[in-house]
PDB file of C-alpha atoms and ligand atoms in Angstrom:
ATOM      1  CA  MET A   1     -29.583 -54.586  86.306  1.00 94.00           C
ATOM      2  CA  LEU A   2     -29.159 -50.761  85.696  1.00 97.00           C
ATOM      3  CA  LYS A   3     -29.328 -48.033  88.152  1.00 98.00           C
ATOM      4  CA  GLU A   4     -28.708 -44.368  87.756  1.00 98.00           C
ATOM      5  CA  VAL A   5     -26.026 -43.090  90.304  1.00 98.00           C
ATOM      6  CA  GLN A   6     -24.986 -39.476  91.121  1.00 98.00           C
ATOM      7  CA  HIS A   7     -21.481 -38.240  91.292  1.00 97.00           C
ATOM      8  CA  LYS A   8     -20.559 -37.149  94.909  1.00 97.00           C
ATOM      9  CA  SER A   9     -16.852 -36.538  95.044  1.00 98.00           C
ATOM     10  CA  HIS A  10     -13.240 -37.487  93.891  1.00 98.00           C
ATOM     11  CA  PHE A  11     -10.382 -38.612  96.035  1.00 98.00           C
ATOM     12  CA  MET A  12      -6.765 -38.489  94.545  1.00 98.00           C
ATOM     13  CA  GLY A  13      -3.755 -39.787  96.395  1.00 98.00           C
ATOM     14  CA  SER A  14      -0.786 -42.053  96.294  1.00 98.00           C
ATOM     15  CA  PHE A  15       0.492 -45.175  98.283  1.00 98.00           C
ATOM     16  CA  PRO A  16       3.729 -45.444  99.854  1.00 98.00           C
ATOM     17  CA  CYS A  17       6.142 -48.236  98.895  1.00 98.00           C
ATOM     18  CA  GLY A  18       5.349 -51.517 100.281  1.00 98.00           C
ATOM     19  CA  THR A  19       1.390 -50.888 100.414  1.00 98.00           C
ATOM     20  CA  ASP A  20      -0.753 -53.825  99.329  1.00 99.00           C
ATOM     21  CA  LEU A  21      -2.778 -52.231  96.431  1.00 98.00           C
ATOM     22  CA  LEU A  22      -5.934 -53.916  97.214  1.00 98.00           C
ATOM     23  CA  GLU A  23      -5.927 -53.495 100.918  1.00 98.00           C
ATOM     24  CA  GLY A  24      -4.994 -49.900 100.323  1.00 98.00           C
ATOM     25  CA  LEU A  25      -7.972 -49.059  98.210  1.00 98.00           C
ATOM     26  CA  THR A  26     -10.406 -50.854 100.354  1.00 98.00           C
ATOM     27  CA  GLY A  27      -8.922 -49.112 103.446  1.00 98.00           C
ATOM     28  CA  ILE A  28      -9.654 -45.783 101.943  1.00 98.00           C
ATOM     29  CA  CYS A  29     -13.200 -46.629 101.109  1.00 98.00           C
ATOM     30  CA  GLU A  30     -13.695 -47.737 104.692  1.00 98.00           C
ATOM     31  CA  LYS A  31     -12.029 -44.687 106.086  1.00 98.00           C
ATOM     32  CA  GLU A  32     -13.943 -42.359 104.011  1.00 98.00           C
ATOM     33  CA  ASN A  33     -17.173 -44.234 104.101  1.00 97.00           C
ATOM     34  CA  ILE A  34     -17.163 -44.833 100.079  1.00 98.00           C
ATOM     35  CA  THR A  35     -19.696 -47.685  99.482  1.00 98.00           C
ATOM     36  CA  LEU A  36     -20.204 -47.110  95.737  1.00 98.00           C
ATOM     37  CA  GLY A  37     -18.008 -45.730  92.968  1.00 98.00           C
ATOM     38  CA  ARG A  38     -15.196 -46.472  90.816  1.00 98.00           C
ATOM     39  CA  VAL A  39     -11.342 -46.580  91.155  1.00 98.00           C
ATOM     40  CA  GLU A  40      -8.334 -46.319  88.967  1.00 98.00           C
ATOM     41  CA  ALA A  41      -4.715 -46.446  89.614  1.00 98.00           C
ATOM     42  CA  ILE A  42      -1.299 -46.487  87.659  1.00 98.00           C
ATOM     43  CA  GLY A  43       2.237 -46.849  88.890  1.00 98.00           C
ATOM     44  CA  ALA A  44       4.435 -49.935  89.520  1.00 99.00           C
ATOM     45  CA  VAL A  45       4.608 -52.956  91.832  1.00 98.00           C
ATOM     46  CA  GLN A  46       7.292 -54.942  93.396  1.00 98.00           C
ATOM     47  CA  LYS A  47       5.281 -58.107  92.856  1.00 98.00           C
ATOM     48  CA  ALA A  48       1.759 -59.152  91.996  1.00 98.00           C
ATOM     49  CA  CYS A  49      -1.188 -61.532  92.605  1.00 98.00           C
ATOM     50  CA  PHE A  50      -4.113 -61.724  90.212  1.00 98.00           C
ATOM     51  CA  GLY A  51      -6.955 -64.194  89.657  1.00 98.00           C
ATOM     52  CA  TYR A  52      -8.665 -65.777  86.851  1.00 98.00           C
ATOM     53  CA  TYR A  53     -12.131 -67.161  87.358  1.00 98.00           C
ATOM     54  CA  ASN A  54     -12.484 -70.692  85.995  1.00 98.00           C
ATOM     55  CA  GLN A  55     -16.109 -70.912  84.727  1.00 98.00           C
ATOM     56  CA  LYS A  56     -16.091 -74.719  84.892  1.00 98.00           C
ATOM     57  CA  SER A  57     -14.627 -75.262  88.310  1.00 98.00           C
ATOM     58  CA  ARG A  58     -16.209 -72.104  89.568  1.00 98.00           C
ATOM     59  CA  GLU A  59     -13.028 -71.135  91.479  1.00 98.00           C
ATOM     60  CA  TYR A  60     -10.419 -68.513  91.083  1.00 98.00           C
ATOM     61  CA  GLN A  61      -6.916 -69.493  89.870  1.00 98.00           C
ATOM     62  CA  PHE A  62      -4.274 -66.985  91.113  1.00 98.00           C
ATOM     63  CA  THR A  63      -1.042 -66.354  89.571  1.00 98.00           C
ATOM     64  CA  GLU A  64       1.824 -64.753  91.381  1.00 98.00           C
ATOM     65  CA  LYS A  65       4.458 -62.808  89.655  1.00 98.00           C
ATOM     66  CA  ASN A  66       7.438 -62.140  91.830  1.00 98.00           C
ATOM     67  CA  PHE A  67       9.224 -59.458  90.154  1.00 98.00           C
ATOM     68  CA  GLU A  68       8.896 -55.760  89.242  1.00 98.00           C
ATOM     69  CA  MET A  69       6.273 -54.475  86.971  1.00 98.00           C
ATOM     70  CA  GLU A  70       4.493 -51.330  85.688  1.00 98.00           C
ATOM     71  CA  ILE A  71       0.712 -50.911  86.204  1.00 98.00           C
ATOM     72  CA  LEU A  72      -0.470 -50.158  82.993  1.00 98.00           C
ATOM     73  CA  LYS A  73      -4.025 -49.933  84.064  1.00 98.00           C
ATOM     74  CA  CYS A  74      -5.892 -50.880  87.273  1.00 98.00           C
ATOM     75  CA  SER A  75      -9.648 -50.155  87.247  1.00 98.00           C
ATOM     76  CA  GLY A  76     -12.643 -51.395  89.124  1.00 98.00           C
ATOM     77  CA  ASN A  77     -15.688 -50.547  91.054  1.00 98.00           C
ATOM     78  CA  ILE A  78     -16.792 -50.296  94.756  1.00 98.00           C
ATOM     79  CA  SER A  79     -19.974 -51.704  96.188  1.00 98.00           C
ATOM     80  CA  LEU A  80     -21.190 -53.368  99.263  1.00 98.00           C
ATOM     81  CA  ASN A  81     -20.461 -56.918 100.260  1.00 98.00           C
ATOM     82  CA  ASP A  82     -21.417 -58.332 103.512  1.00 97.00           C
ATOM     83  CA  GLY A  83     -22.133 -54.757 104.740  1.00 96.00           C
ATOM     84  CA  LYS A  84     -18.744 -53.606 103.753  1.00 97.00           C
ATOM     85  CA  PRO A  85     -17.091 -51.711 100.755  1.00 98.00           C
ATOM     86  CA  MET A  86     -15.576 -54.076  98.448  1.00 98.00           C
ATOM     87  CA  VAL A  87     -13.197 -52.927  95.664  1.00 98.00           C
ATOM     88  CA  HIS A  88     -13.504 -55.094  92.587  1.00 98.00           C
ATOM     89  CA  ALA A  89     -10.695 -54.257  90.247  1.00 99.00           C
ATOM     90  CA  HIS A  90      -8.564 -55.679  87.367  1.00 99.00           C
ATOM     91  CA  ILE A  91      -5.170 -54.978  86.702  1.00 98.00           C
ATOM     92  CA  ILE A  92      -2.895 -55.063  83.550  1.00 98.00           C
ATOM     93  CA  LEU A  93       0.794 -55.164  84.303  1.00 98.00           C
ATOM     94  CA  ALA A  94       3.746 -55.312  82.037  1.00 98.00           C
ATOM     95  CA  ASP A  95       7.204 -56.593  82.596  1.00 98.00           C
ATOM     96  CA  GLU A  96      10.671 -54.828  81.536  1.00 98.00           C
ATOM     97  CA  LYS A  97      10.084 -55.985  77.881  1.00 98.00           C
ATOM     98  CA  GLY A  98       6.576 -54.626  77.857  1.00 98.00           C
ATOM     99  CA  THR A  99       4.898 -57.793  77.699  1.00 98.00           C
ATOM    100  CA  ALA A 100       1.393 -57.442  79.456  1.00 98.00           C
ATOM    101  CA  PHE A 101      -0.793 -59.669  81.453  1.00 98.00           C
ATOM    102  CA  GLY A 102      -3.121 -59.349  84.248  1.00 98.00           C
ATOM    103  CA  GLY A 103      -6.401 -60.374  85.861  1.00 98.00           C
ATOM    104  CA  HIS A 104      -8.749 -59.781  88.885  1.00 98.00           C
ATOM    105  CA  LEU A 105      -6.742 -58.000  91.378  1.00 99.00           C
ATOM    106  CA  ALA A 106      -5.981 -59.799  94.513  1.00 98.00           C
ATOM    107  CA  LYS A 107      -4.026 -59.555  97.810  1.00 98.00           C
ATOM    108  CA  GLY A 108      -0.486 -59.803  97.513  1.00 98.00           C
ATOM    109  CA  THR A 109       0.102 -57.005  94.941  1.00 99.00           C
ATOM    110  CA  VAL A 110       2.697 -54.840  96.633  1.00 99.00           C
ATOM    111  CA  VAL A 111       3.296 -51.282  95.449  1.00 98.00           C
ATOM    112  CA  PHE A 112       6.362 -49.614  94.466  1.00 98.00           C
ATOM    113  CA  ALA A 113       4.829 -46.366  93.607  1.00 98.00           C
ATOM    114  CA  CYS A 114       1.142 -45.897  92.718  1.00 98.00           C
ATOM    115  CA  GLU A 115      -1.119 -42.949  92.096  1.00 98.00           C
ATOM    116  CA  PHE A 116      -4.989 -43.363  92.425  1.00 98.00           C
ATOM    117  CA  ILE A 117      -8.319 -41.739  91.872  1.00 98.00           C
ATOM    118  CA  ILE A 118     -11.456 -42.783  93.538  1.00 98.00           C
ATOM    119  CA  GLN A 119     -14.889 -41.593  92.509  1.00 98.00           C
ATOM    120  CA  SER A 120     -17.583 -41.638  95.012  1.00 98.00           C
ATOM    121  CA  PHE A 121     -21.225 -42.097  93.939  1.00 98.00           C
ATOM    122  CA  GLY A 122     -24.451 -41.749  95.815  1.00 97.00           C
ATOM    123  CA  GLY A 123     -28.062 -42.267  94.921  1.00 97.00           C
ATOM    124  CA  ALA A 124     -28.051 -45.972  94.778  1.00 96.00           C
ATOM    125  CA  GLU A 125     -27.181 -49.018  96.637  1.00 95.00           C
ATOM    126  CA  PHE A 126     -25.260 -51.897  94.944  1.00 98.00           C
ATOM    127  CA  ILE A 127     -25.246 -54.977  97.101  1.00 98.00           C
ATOM    128  CA  ARG A 128     -23.354 -58.208  96.130  1.00 98.00           C
ATOM    129  CA  GLU A 129     -25.177 -61.449  96.670  1.00 98.00           C
ATOM    130  CA  PHE A 130     -24.551 -65.014  95.555  1.00 98.00           C
ATOM    131  CA  ASP A 131     -25.475 -65.662  92.087  1.00 98.00           C
ATOM    132  CA  ASP A 132     -26.402 -69.360  91.218  1.00 97.00           C
ATOM    133  CA  SER A 133     -25.592 -69.209  87.617  1.00 97.00           C
ATOM    134  CA  THR A 134     -22.091 -68.038  88.174  1.00 98.00           C
ATOM    135  CA  SER A 135     -21.353 -68.904  91.818  1.00 98.00           C
ATOM    136  CA  LEU A 136     -19.919 -65.370  91.952  1.00 98.00           C
ATOM    137  CA  ARG A 137     -21.147 -62.767  94.436  1.00 98.00           C
ATOM    138  CA  LEU A 138     -22.681 -60.203  92.009  1.00 98.00           C
ATOM    139  CA  TRP A 139     -25.081 -57.233  92.088  1.00 98.00           C
ATOM    140  CA  LYS A 140     -28.737 -58.022  92.498  1.00 89.00           C
TER     141      LYS A 140
HETATM  142 ZN1   ZN B 201     -12.956 -59.691  88.786  1.00 71.20          ZN
END
């Protein structure tokens, strides 16, 4: 599927130490009524939780890292799921040696310092619905 979208506005900000990254991003979308857009963030986290979607079992496997890391890149999109804005983001993190890893951003990723940009789009609606071929909630 493909739809043209129009740029509406940009938001730039930072999260205080201790913010859950996914909840923080989702909270801004709810507060500012952003239902379509893109998001990116950099900074550092105190700990992280990210997912890997097992295509055979069709379940997310979550990895927790309970140490301090850099956010090399976190990027994703915003669309509607069950009538609410949902942030779907992936994150690449690095440990103190610069070794990188990451996955599907999950609740439990706690900010040490984080600067983000959210771009809001209009002109189209992207709604997530269950997809039989993947068992994921994808855009229809
Ligand atoms: Zn994902």
